[in-house]
PDB file of C-alpha atoms and ligand atoms in Angstrom:
ATOM      1  CA  MET A   1      -0.923  18.581   9.480  1.00 45.00           C
ATOM      2  CA  VAL A   2       1.775  16.081  10.541  1.00 46.00           C
ATOM      3  CA  THR A   3       4.566  16.892  12.021  1.00 49.00           C
ATOM      4  CA  GLU A   4       6.748  14.691  13.971  1.00 60.00           C
ATOM      5  CA  LYS A   5       6.916  11.209  12.869  1.00 66.00           C
ATOM      6  CA  ILE A   6       4.792   8.306  12.932  1.00 83.00           C
ATOM      7  CA  GLY A   7       6.273   5.049  13.414  1.00 93.00           C
ATOM      8  CA  LEU A   8       5.343   1.886  13.378  1.00 97.00           C
ATOM      9  CA  GLU A   9       5.521  -1.292  15.831  1.00 97.00           C
ATOM     10  CA  ALA A  10       4.595  -4.439  15.259  1.00 97.00           C
ATOM     11  CA  ALA A  11       6.306  -7.091  17.072  1.00 97.00           C
ATOM     12  CA  GLU A  12       6.215 -11.172  17.503  1.00 97.00           C
ATOM     13  CA  LEU A  13       2.343 -11.068  15.897  1.00 97.00           C
ATOM     14  CA  LEU A  14       0.131 -14.249  15.664  1.00 97.00           C
ATOM     15  CA  ARG A  15      -3.204 -14.600  13.808  1.00 97.00           C
ATOM     16  CA  ILE A  16      -4.785 -18.038  13.786  1.00 97.00           C
ATOM     17  CA  PHE A  17      -7.395 -18.600  12.027  1.00 97.00           C
ATOM     18  CA  GLU A  18      -9.380 -21.683  11.368  1.00 96.00           C
ATOM     19  CA  ASP A  19     -10.437 -22.757   7.794  1.00 94.00           C
ATOM     20  CA  ALA A  20     -13.867 -24.461   6.484  1.00 94.00           C
ATOM     21  CA  ASP A  21     -13.375 -27.886   8.244  1.00 95.00           C
ATOM     22  CA  GLY A  22     -12.158 -25.884  12.030  1.00 94.00           C
ATOM     23  CA  ASN A  23      -8.679 -26.511  11.687  1.00 96.00           C
ATOM     24  CA  GLU A  24      -5.910 -24.179  12.825  1.00 96.00           C
ATOM     25  CA  VAL A  25      -4.657 -21.946  10.239  1.00 96.00           C
ATOM     26  CA  VAL A  26      -1.271 -20.327  11.882  1.00 96.00           C
ATOM     27  CA  ALA A  27      -1.360 -16.987   8.952  1.00 96.00           C
ATOM     28  CA  LEU A  28       1.208 -15.029  11.711  1.00 96.00           C
ATOM     29  CA  ASP A  29       3.353 -16.571  13.978  1.00 96.00           C
ATOM     30  CA  GLY A  30       6.580 -14.268  15.827  1.00 95.00           C
ATOM     31  CA  PHE A  31       6.278 -11.855  12.265  1.00 96.00           C
ATOM     32  CA  SER A  32       8.431  -8.249  13.357  1.00 97.00           C
ATOM     33  CA  LEU A  33       9.038  -5.069  12.242  1.00 97.00           C
ATOM     34  CA  SER A  34       9.299  -1.441  13.238  1.00 97.00           C
ATOM     35  CA  ILE A  35       9.436   1.231  10.347  1.00 96.00           C
ATOM     36  CA  GLN A  36      10.098   5.141  11.418  1.00 90.00           C
ATOM     37  CA  GLY A  37       9.265   8.000   9.345  1.00 87.00           C
ATOM     38  CA  SER A  38       7.785   8.062   5.984  1.00 90.00           C
ATOM     39  CA  GLU A  39       9.116   4.615   4.035  1.00 94.00           C
ATOM     40  CA  THR A  40       8.288   3.119   1.697  1.00 96.00           C
ATOM     41  CA  VAL A  41       8.517  -0.927   2.612  1.00 97.00           C
ATOM     42  CA  GLY A  42       7.981  -4.166   0.417  1.00 98.00           C
ATOM     43  CA  LEU A  43       6.447  -7.135   1.830  1.00 98.00           C
ATOM     44  CA  ILE A  44       7.160  -9.781  -0.181  1.00 97.00           C
ATOM     45  CA  GLY A  45       6.797 -13.860  -0.157  1.00 95.00           C
ATOM     46  CA  PRO A  46       4.901 -17.097  -1.223  1.00 94.00           C
ATOM     47  CA  SER A  47       1.225 -17.066  -1.501  1.00 94.00           C
ATOM     48  CA  GLY A  48      -0.806 -17.334   1.686  1.00 94.00           C
ATOM     49  CA  CYS A  49       2.322 -16.120   3.733  1.00 95.00           C
ATOM     50  CA  GLY A  50      -0.222 -14.009   5.838  1.00 96.00           C
ATOM     51  CA  LYS A  51       1.088  -9.908   3.698  1.00 96.00           C
ATOM     52  CA  SER A  52      -2.686  -9.307   3.584  1.00 95.00           C
ATOM     53  CA  THR A  53      -3.694 -10.286   7.244  1.00 96.00           C
ATOM     54  CA  PHE A  54      -0.949  -8.092   8.197  1.00 97.00           C
ATOM     55  CA  LEU A  55      -1.903  -5.209   6.337  1.00 96.00           C
ATOM     56  CA  ARG A  56      -5.457  -6.037   7.966  1.00 95.00           C
ATOM     57  CA  LEU A  57      -3.929  -5.690  11.861  1.00 97.00           C
ATOM     58  CA  VAL A  58      -2.752  -2.296  10.564  1.00 96.00           C
ATOM     59  CA  ALA A  59      -5.682  -1.705   9.250  1.00 95.00           C
ATOM     60  CA  GLY A  60      -7.760  -2.099  12.183  1.00 95.00           C
ATOM     61  CA  LEU A  61      -9.360  -4.507  10.442  1.00 94.00           C
ATOM     62  CA  ASP A  62      -8.567  -7.355  12.498  1.00 96.00           C
ATOM     63  CA  GLN A  63      -7.178  -8.235  15.778  1.00 97.00           C
ATOM     64  CA  PRO A  64      -3.771 -10.310  16.067  1.00 97.00           C
ATOM     65  CA  GLN A  65      -4.306 -13.102  19.024  1.00 97.00           C
ATOM     66  CA  GLY A  66      -0.213 -12.387  20.222  1.00 97.00           C
ATOM     67  CA  GLY A  67       2.124  -9.880  19.952  1.00 98.00           C
ATOM     68  CA  SER A  68       1.281  -6.371  19.504  1.00 97.00           C
ATOM     69  CA  LEU A  69       0.856  -4.374  16.680  1.00 97.00           C
ATOM     70  CA  SER A  70       1.172   0.312  17.958  1.00 96.00           C
ATOM     71  CA  VAL A  71       0.789   3.585  15.637  1.00 94.00           C
ATOM     72  CA  GLY A  72       2.586   6.746  17.598  1.00 92.00           C
ATOM     73  CA  GLY A  73       2.970   3.965  20.074  1.00 92.00           C
ATOM     74  CA  GLN A  74      -0.288   3.778  20.281  1.00 93.00           C
ATOM     75  CA  PRO A  75      -1.966   0.903  19.741  1.00 95.00           C
ATOM     76  CA  ILE A  76      -4.236   0.462  16.649  1.00 95.00           C
ATOM     77  CA  THR A  77      -7.835  -0.474  17.833  1.00 93.00           C
ATOM     78  CA  GLY A  78     -10.079   0.320  14.651  1.00 94.00           C
ATOM     79  CA  PRO A  79     -10.176   2.141  11.285  1.00 93.00           C
ATOM     80  CA  ASP A  80      -9.064   5.494  11.310  1.00 91.00           C
ATOM     81  CA  TYR A  81      -8.384   7.436   7.946  1.00 89.00           C
ATOM     82  CA  HIS A  82      -4.822   8.271   9.138  1.00 89.00           C
ATOM     83  CA  ARG A  83      -4.001   4.742   8.302  1.00 91.00           C
ATOM     84  CA  GLY A  84      -5.146   3.733   4.370  1.00 90.00           C
ATOM     85  CA  LEU A  85      -5.467   0.739   2.775  1.00 89.00           C
ATOM     86  CA  VAL A  86      -5.614  -0.570  -0.745  1.00 90.00           C
ATOM     87  CA  PHE A  87      -6.995  -3.229  -2.789  1.00 82.00           C
ATOM     88  CA  GLN A  88      -5.764  -5.037  -5.505  1.00 74.00           C
ATOM     89  CA  ASN A  89      -9.171  -4.677  -7.100  1.00 73.00           C
ATOM     90  CA  ALA A  90      -9.178  -1.252  -6.515  1.00 71.00           C
ATOM     91  CA  ALA A  91     -12.530  -1.724  -4.905  1.00 84.00           C
ATOM     92  CA  LEU A  92     -14.360   1.390  -6.203  1.00 94.00           C
ATOM     93  CA  PHE A  93     -18.357   2.783  -4.960  1.00 95.00           C
ATOM     94  CA  GLU A  94     -19.505   1.997  -8.126  1.00 95.00           C
ATOM     95  CA  TRP A  95     -21.799   4.592  -7.726  1.00 97.00           C
ATOM     96  CA  LEU A  96     -19.564   7.626  -7.130  1.00 97.00           C
ATOM     97  CA  THR A  97     -18.040   9.517 -10.558  1.00 97.00           C
ATOM     98  CA  VAL A  98     -13.989   8.962 -10.408  1.00 97.00           C
ATOM     99  CA  TRP A  99     -14.173  12.327  -8.894  1.00 98.00           C
ATOM    100  CA  ASP A 100     -16.659  11.961  -6.051  1.00 97.00           C
ATOM    101  CA  ASN A 101     -14.706   8.781  -5.426  1.00 97.00           C
ATOM    102  CA  ILE A 102     -11.608  11.240  -4.135  1.00 97.00           C
ATOM    103  CA  ALA A 103     -13.468  13.542  -2.631  1.00 97.00           C
ATOM    104  CA  PHE A 104     -15.204  10.686  -0.594  1.00 96.00           C
ATOM    105  CA  GLY A 105     -12.945  10.978   2.699  1.00 94.00           C
ATOM    106  CA  LEU A 106     -13.225  14.621   2.355  1.00 96.00           C
ATOM    107  CA  LYS A 107     -17.010  14.429   2.458  1.00 96.00           C
ATOM    108  CA  ALA A 108     -17.123  11.767   5.217  1.00 94.00           C
ATOM    109  CA  ARG A 109     -14.620  14.705   7.371  1.00 93.00           C
ATOM    110  CA  LYS A 110     -16.565  17.478   6.396  1.00 96.00           C
ATOM    111  CA  VAL A 111     -13.761  19.055   5.276  1.00 95.00           C
ATOM    112  CA  TYR A 112     -15.000  18.994   1.441  1.00 96.00           C
ATOM    113  CA  ARG A 113     -15.959  22.761   0.849  1.00 96.00           C
ATOM    114  CA  GLN A 114     -12.130  23.654   2.054  1.00 96.00           C
ATOM    115  CA  GLN A 115      -9.731  21.237   0.389  1.00 95.00           C
ATOM    116  CA  LYS A 116     -11.960  20.625  -3.053  1.00 95.00           C
ATOM    117  CA  GLN A 117      -8.887  22.051  -4.938  1.00 96.00           C
ATOM    118  CA  ARG A 118      -6.861  19.430  -3.932  1.00 94.00           C
ATOM    119  CA  VAL A 119      -9.228  16.567  -5.770  1.00 97.00           C
ATOM    120  CA  GLN A 120      -9.047  18.629  -8.320  1.00 96.00           C
ATOM    121  CA  GLU A 121      -4.946  17.947  -7.873  1.00 93.00           C
ATOM    122  CA  LEU A 122      -4.669  14.771  -7.408  1.00 92.00           C
ATOM    123  CA  ILE A 123      -6.742  14.415 -10.145  1.00 95.00           C
ATOM    124  CA  ASP A 124      -4.842  15.920 -12.285  1.00 93.00           C
ATOM    125  CA  LEU A 125      -1.291  14.428 -10.655  1.00 89.00           C
ATOM    126  CA  MET A 126      -2.019  10.910 -11.141  1.00 90.00           C
ATOM    127  CA  GLY A 127      -3.223  11.427 -15.335  1.00 91.00           C
ATOM    128  CA  LEU A 128      -7.201  11.527 -14.733  1.00 94.00           C
ATOM    129  CA  THR A 129      -8.062  14.543 -15.942  1.00 96.00           C
ATOM    130  CA  GLY A 130     -10.881  14.811 -18.761  1.00 97.00           C
ATOM    131  CA  PHE A 131     -12.490  11.911 -16.361  1.00 97.00           C
ATOM    132  CA  GLU A 132     -14.375  13.260 -13.745  1.00 97.00           C
ATOM    133  CA  LYS A 133     -17.510  12.964 -14.091  1.00 98.00           C
ATOM    134  CA  SER A 134     -16.893   9.112 -15.590  1.00 97.00           C
ATOM    135  CA  TYR A 135     -18.759   6.188 -13.389  1.00 97.00           C
ATOM    136  CA  PRO A 136     -15.885   3.452 -12.060  1.00 95.00           C
ATOM    137  CA  HIS A 137     -17.746   1.226 -15.207  1.00 96.00           C
ATOM    138  CA  GLN A 138     -17.014   3.709 -18.036  1.00 96.00           C
ATOM    139  CA  ILE A 139     -13.035   3.471 -16.451  1.00 95.00           C
ATOM    140  CA  SER A 140      -9.720   1.388 -17.731  1.00 93.00           C
ATOM    141  CA  GLY A 141      -8.338  -0.356 -15.163  1.00 90.00           C
ATOM    142  CA  GLY A 142      -4.981   1.127 -14.995  1.00 90.00           C
ATOM    143  CA  MET A 143      -7.929   4.506 -13.954  1.00 93.00           C
ATOM    144  CA  ALA A 144     -10.083   2.646 -11.314  1.00 93.00           C
ATOM    145  CA  SER A 145      -6.350   1.777  -9.910  1.00 91.00           C
ATOM    146  CA  ARG A 146      -5.759   4.782 -10.439  1.00 92.00           C
ATOM    147  CA  THR A 147      -8.928   6.704  -8.751  1.00 94.00           C
ATOM    148  CA  ALA A 148      -8.427   4.552  -5.627  1.00 93.00           C
ATOM    149  CA  LEU A 149      -4.482   5.908  -5.407  1.00 92.00           C
ATOM    150  CA  ALA A 150      -6.135   8.973  -5.492  1.00 93.00           C
ATOM    151  CA  ARG A 151      -8.572   8.185  -2.739  1.00 94.00           C
ATOM    152  CA  SER A 152      -6.319   6.908  -0.504  1.00 91.00           C
ATOM    153  CA  PHE A 153      -3.883   9.630  -0.710  1.00 90.00           C
ATOM    154  CA  ILE A 154      -6.111  12.203  -0.355  1.00 92.00           C
ATOM    155  CA  GLN A 155      -7.338  11.515   3.504  1.00 91.00           C
ATOM    156  CA  GLU A 156      -3.481  12.265   4.282  1.00 90.00           C
ATOM    157  CA  PRO A 157      -2.884   9.767   5.821  1.00 92.00           C
ATOM    158  CA  ASP A 158       0.880   8.674   8.464  1.00 92.00           C
ATOM    159  CA  ILE A 159       0.442   4.869   6.922  1.00 94.00           C
ATOM    160  CA  ILE A 160      -1.337   4.093   3.214  1.00 94.00           C
ATOM    161  CA  LEU A 161      -1.153   0.130   2.735  1.00 95.00           C
ATOM    162  CA  LEU A 162      -1.073  -1.449  -0.785  1.00 95.00           C
ATOM    163  CA  ASP A 163      -2.075  -4.855  -0.916  1.00 94.00           C
ATOM    164  CA  GLU A 164      -0.805  -5.682  -4.783  1.00 92.00           C
ATOM    165  CA  PRO A 165      -2.767  -2.376  -6.269  1.00 89.00           C
ATOM    166  CA  LEU A 166      -1.134  -2.596  -9.435  1.00 90.00           C
ATOM    167  CA  SER A 167      -0.889  -6.330  -9.595  1.00 86.00           C
ATOM    168  CA  SER A 168      -3.390  -6.236 -12.496  1.00 83.00           C
ATOM    169  CA  LEU A 169      -2.293  -4.177 -14.794  1.00 85.00           C
ATOM    170  CA  ASP A 170      -0.379  -3.920 -18.242  1.00 87.00           C
ATOM    171  CA  ALA A 171       3.974  -3.414 -17.437  1.00 90.00           C
ATOM    172  CA  PHE A 172       3.120   0.703 -19.215  1.00 89.00           C
ATOM    173  CA  THR A 173       0.639   0.963 -17.058  1.00 88.00           C
ATOM    174  CA  ARG A 174       1.901  -0.213 -13.884  1.00 91.00           C
ATOM    175  CA  ALA A 175       5.144   1.431 -15.066  1.00 93.00           C
ATOM    176  CA  THR A 176       3.430   4.838 -15.343  1.00 92.00           C
ATOM    177  CA  ILE A 177       1.876   4.403 -11.736  1.00 91.00           C
ATOM    178  CA  GLN A 178       5.362   2.889 -10.239  1.00 95.00           C
ATOM    179  CA  ASP A 179       5.932   6.937 -10.882  1.00 94.00           C
ATOM    180  CA  GLN A 180       3.738   8.537  -9.585  1.00 89.00           C
ATOM    181  CA  ILE A 181       3.336   6.938  -6.448  1.00 92.00           C
ATOM    182  CA  ILE A 182       7.025   8.002  -6.038  1.00 93.00           C
ATOM    183  CA  ASP A 183       5.348  11.067  -7.160  1.00 88.00           C
ATOM    184  CA  MET A 184       2.524  11.177  -4.688  1.00 87.00           C
ATOM    185  CA  GLN A 185       4.527  10.247  -1.331  1.00 89.00           C
ATOM    186  CA  ARG A 186       7.665  12.633  -1.767  1.00 89.00           C
ATOM    187  CA  ARG A 187       4.234  15.377  -1.449  1.00 86.00           C
ATOM    188  CA  ALA A 188       2.854  12.505   1.939  1.00 86.00           C
ATOM    189  CA  GLN A 189       6.145  12.159   3.251  1.00 88.00           C
ATOM    190  CA  ALA A 190       3.995   9.019   4.287  1.00 92.00           C
ATOM    191  CA  ILE A 191       4.946   5.426   5.615  1.00 95.00           C
ATOM    192  CA  ILE A 192       3.993   2.620   2.531  1.00 96.00           C
ATOM    193  CA  ILE A 193       3.534   0.060   2.833  1.00 97.00           C
ATOM    194  CA  LEU A 194       3.492  -1.979  -0.131  1.00 97.00           C
ATOM    195  CA  VAL A 195       2.521  -5.501  -1.221  1.00 97.00           C
ATOM    196  CA  THR A 196       4.035  -6.998  -4.159  1.00 95.00           C
ATOM    197  CA  HIS A 197       4.992 -10.225  -5.955  1.00 93.00           C
ATOM    198  CA  ASP A 198       6.672  -8.175  -8.828  1.00 95.00           C
ATOM    199  CA  ILE A 199      10.037  -8.094  -7.011  1.00 96.00           C
ATOM    200  CA  GLU A 200      11.530  -5.530 -10.130  1.00 96.00           C
ATOM    201  CA  GLU A 201       8.344  -3.015  -8.832  1.00 96.00           C
ATOM    202  CA  ALA A 202       9.749  -3.024  -5.160  1.00 97.00           C
ATOM    203  CA  VAL A 203      13.275  -2.420  -5.811  1.00 98.00           C
ATOM    204  CA  TYR A 204      11.908  -0.215  -8.230  1.00 98.00           C
ATOM    205  CA  LEU A 205       9.700   1.679  -5.413  1.00 97.00           C
ATOM    206  CA  CYS A 206      10.466   0.438  -1.974  1.00 98.00           C
ATOM    207  CA  ASP A 207      13.553   1.948   1.007  1.00 97.00           C
ATOM    208  CA  ARG A 208      13.719  -0.926   1.876  1.00 97.00           C
ATOM    209  CA  ILE A 209      12.228  -4.868   1.031  1.00 98.00           C
ATOM    210  CA  ILE A 210      11.078  -7.133   3.781  1.00 98.00           C
ATOM    211  CA  VAL A 211      10.926 -11.473   2.587  1.00 97.00           C
ATOM    212  CA  MET A 212       8.056 -13.289   4.049  1.00 96.00           C
ATOM    213  CA  SER A 213       8.439 -17.084   4.843  1.00 92.00           C
ATOM    214  CA  ALA A 214       5.667 -19.159   3.097  1.00 92.00           C
ATOM    215  CA  ARG A 215       2.974 -19.877   5.880  1.00 91.00           C
ATOM    216  CA  PRO A 216       4.012 -19.416   8.775  1.00 92.00           C
ATOM    217  CA  GLY A 217       4.424 -15.839   7.365  1.00 90.00           C
ATOM    218  CA  ARG A 218       7.897 -14.651   9.658  1.00 92.00           C
ATOM    219  CA  VAL A 219      11.036 -11.718   8.052  1.00 95.00           C
ATOM    220  CA  LEU A 220      13.571 -14.213   6.686  1.00 94.00           C
ATOM    221  CA  GLY A 221      15.113 -10.853   5.595  1.00 95.00           C
ATOM    222  CA  GLU A 222      15.265  -7.118   4.037  1.00 97.00           C
ATOM    223  CA  VAL A 223      16.607  -5.726   1.267  1.00 98.00           C
ATOM    224  CA  ALA A 224      17.877  -2.356   1.839  1.00 98.00           C
ATOM    225  CA  VAL A 225      17.285  -0.335  -0.628  1.00 98.00           C
ATOM    226  CA  ASP A 226      20.079   2.802  -1.100  1.00 95.00           C
ATOM    227  CA  LEU A 227      19.853   3.917  -4.904  1.00 97.00           C
ATOM    228  CA  PRO A 228      18.036   7.192  -5.501  1.00 96.00           C
ATOM    229  CA  HIS A 229      15.111   7.600  -7.425  1.00 95.00           C
ATOM    230  CA  PRO A 230      14.836   7.615 -10.406  1.00 94.00           C
ATOM    231  CA  ARG A 231      15.795   4.187 -10.668  1.00 97.00           C
ATOM    232  CA  ASP A 232      17.489   2.777 -13.713  1.00 97.00           C
ATOM    233  CA  ARG A 233      15.957  -1.006 -13.894  1.00 97.00           C
ATOM    234  CA  THR A 234      18.818  -1.716 -16.345  1.00 97.00           C
ATOM    235  CA  GLU A 235      22.137  -0.573 -13.795  1.00 97.00           C
ATOM    236  CA  GLU A 236      23.704  -3.235 -12.793  1.00 97.00           C
ATOM    237  CA  ARG A 237      23.417  -2.418  -8.739  1.00 97.00           C
ATOM    238  CA  PHE A 238      19.392  -2.490  -9.855  1.00 98.00           C
ATOM    239  CA  ILE A 239      19.216  -6.320 -10.705  1.00 97.00           C
ATOM    240  CA  ALA A 240      21.795  -6.492  -8.510  1.00 97.00           C
ATOM    241  CA  LEU A 241      19.209  -5.808  -5.128  1.00 98.00           C
ATOM    242  CA  ARG A 242      17.223  -7.862  -7.321  1.00 97.00           C
ATOM    243  CA  ARG A 243      19.223 -10.720  -7.257  1.00 97.00           C
ATOM    244  CA  ALA A 244      19.600 -10.647  -3.507  1.00 96.00           C
ATOM    245  CA  VAL A 245      15.620  -9.712  -2.881  1.00 97.00           C
ATOM    246  CA  MET A 246      15.325 -12.896  -5.060  1.00 95.00           C
ATOM    247  CA  HIS A 247      18.351 -14.801  -2.864  1.00 95.00           C
ATOM    248  CA  LEU A 248      15.654 -14.849   0.277  1.00 94.00           C
ATOM    249  CA  LEU A 249      12.796 -15.896  -0.938  1.00 93.00           C
ATOM    250  CA  GLY A 250      14.628 -18.760  -2.704  1.00 89.00           C
ATOM    251  CA  ASN A 251      15.917 -19.760   0.622  1.00 72.00           C
ATOM    252  CA  GLN A 252      12.857 -20.968   1.975  1.00 62.00           C
ATOM    253  CA  ALA A 253      13.319 -24.635   3.435  1.00 48.00           C
TER     254      ALA A 253
HETATM  255  N1  ATP B   1     -10.775 -14.453   7.304  1.00 79.91           N
HETATM  256  C1  ATP B   1     -10.467 -16.429   7.452  1.00 79.91           C
HETATM  257  N2  ATP B   1     -10.615 -17.252   7.572  1.00 79.91           N
HETATM  258  C2  ATP B   1      -9.566 -18.152   7.365  1.00 79.91           C
HETATM  259  N3  ATP B   1      -8.132 -18.317   6.756  1.00 79.91           N
HETATM  260  C3  ATP B   1      -7.867 -16.858   6.123  1.00 79.91           C
HETATM  261  C4  ATP B   1      -8.738 -16.131   6.445  1.00 79.91           C
HETATM  262  N4  ATP B   1      -8.372 -14.739   6.152  1.00 79.91           N
HETATM  263  C5  ATP B   1      -6.815 -15.581   6.139  1.00 79.91           C
HETATM  264  N5  ATP B   1      -6.609 -17.253   6.299  1.00 79.91           N
HETATM  265  C6  ATP B   1      -5.752 -17.803   5.390  1.00 79.91           C
HETATM  266  O1  ATP B   1      -4.602 -16.496   6.271  1.00 79.91           O
HETATM  267  C7  ATP B   1      -3.688 -17.095   4.816  1.00 79.91           C
HETATM  268  C8  ATP B   1      -2.724 -15.831   4.789  1.00 79.91           C
HETATM  269  O2  ATP B   1      -3.755 -15.447   3.849  1.00 79.91           O
HETATM  270  P1  ATP B   1      -3.067 -13.549   3.454  1.00 79.91           P
HETATM  271  O3  ATP B   1      -4.583 -13.662   2.894  1.00 79.91           O
HETATM  272  O4  ATP B   1      -3.229 -13.136   4.351  1.00 79.91           O
HETATM  273  O5  ATP B   1      -2.326 -14.259   2.172  1.00 79.91           O
HETATM  274  P2  ATP B   1      -1.402 -13.674   1.279  1.00 79.91           P
HETATM  275  O6  ATP B   1       0.270 -13.806   1.905  1.00 79.91           O
HETATM  276  O7  ATP B   1      -1.967 -12.158   1.535  1.00 79.91           O
HETATM  277  O8  ATP B   1      -1.272 -14.285  -0.115  1.00 79.91           O
HETATM  278  P3  ATP B   1      -1.434 -13.818  -1.935  1.00 79.91           P
HETATM  279  O9  ATP B   1      -0.340 -13.449  -1.747  1.00 79.91           O
HETATM  280  O10 ATP B   1      -2.076 -15.304  -2.202  1.00 79.91           O
HETATM  281  O11 ATP B   1      -2.649 -12.792  -1.203  1.00 79.91           O
HETATM  282  C9  ATP B   1      -3.673 -17.752   4.159  1.00 79.91           C
HETATM  283  O12 ATP B   1      -3.321 -19.348   4.016  1.00 79.91           O
HETATM  284  C10 ATP B   1      -5.564 -17.547   3.943  1.00 79.91           C
HETATM  285  O13 ATP B   1      -6.424 -18.616   3.580  1.00 79.91           O
HETATM  286 MG1   MG B   2      -3.263 -10.776  -0.436  1.00 79.91          MG
END
């Protein structure tokens, strides 16, 4: 069990790629972000500004050319189950059932027998009850997203990286899963970094929203969301926060 608070420190990150013609693409330059404790932090910015790049760096799937990145004071050197990444397209294991997808990490860590009941708990929490034996091609897009989220949360990661996990879903399904994410976060007490293009979703879920510049991605500003849960999307303060994020996004050169 994790008792102490895990912090994430990103300082002056630089990540340069090469495009197909060999030209430099500066995805991130001077990107800094500090997260303490179990915060849910939103990342919003124009397409191509380096949001997914940043998540991949935190996940340990890629390395920066400059700057520093650490979790709990330790530099990130590679992937680790303490940091879970959930992609936009769910990316489930097609050959495994919903149950086995969710149980996958427990089996890999050889704790499945002791923790089997947690699979059922998460299935129930995410509204997947009755679909345990279904394969990914037999479930809806919303169920696939929930399965992917449960597969990540079951590992009790310190940091959960969500890369537009709900962007392909209809508004009603999104709203349901947003509440389920809040529920899971309340139990998990992890750092969540949520990349989304949906400002309302960010204000609904996050404690803080980081607005990024167009490429090269840097932090333009941030908006603290000091509203208690459950949040009312129609309330004046909620709408004012949406406006504040839009204002920051709109102020780009
Ligand atoms: N492996 C790679 N090789 C070359 N260029 C890359 C690579 N990964 C990302 N890039 C480039 O880096 C930039 C940032 O990409 P990234 O995927 O981080 O953007 P993003 O903010 O997630 O965009 P979106 O909102 O569209 O998902 C883009 O210009 C992209 O083309
Ligand atoms: Mg992306």
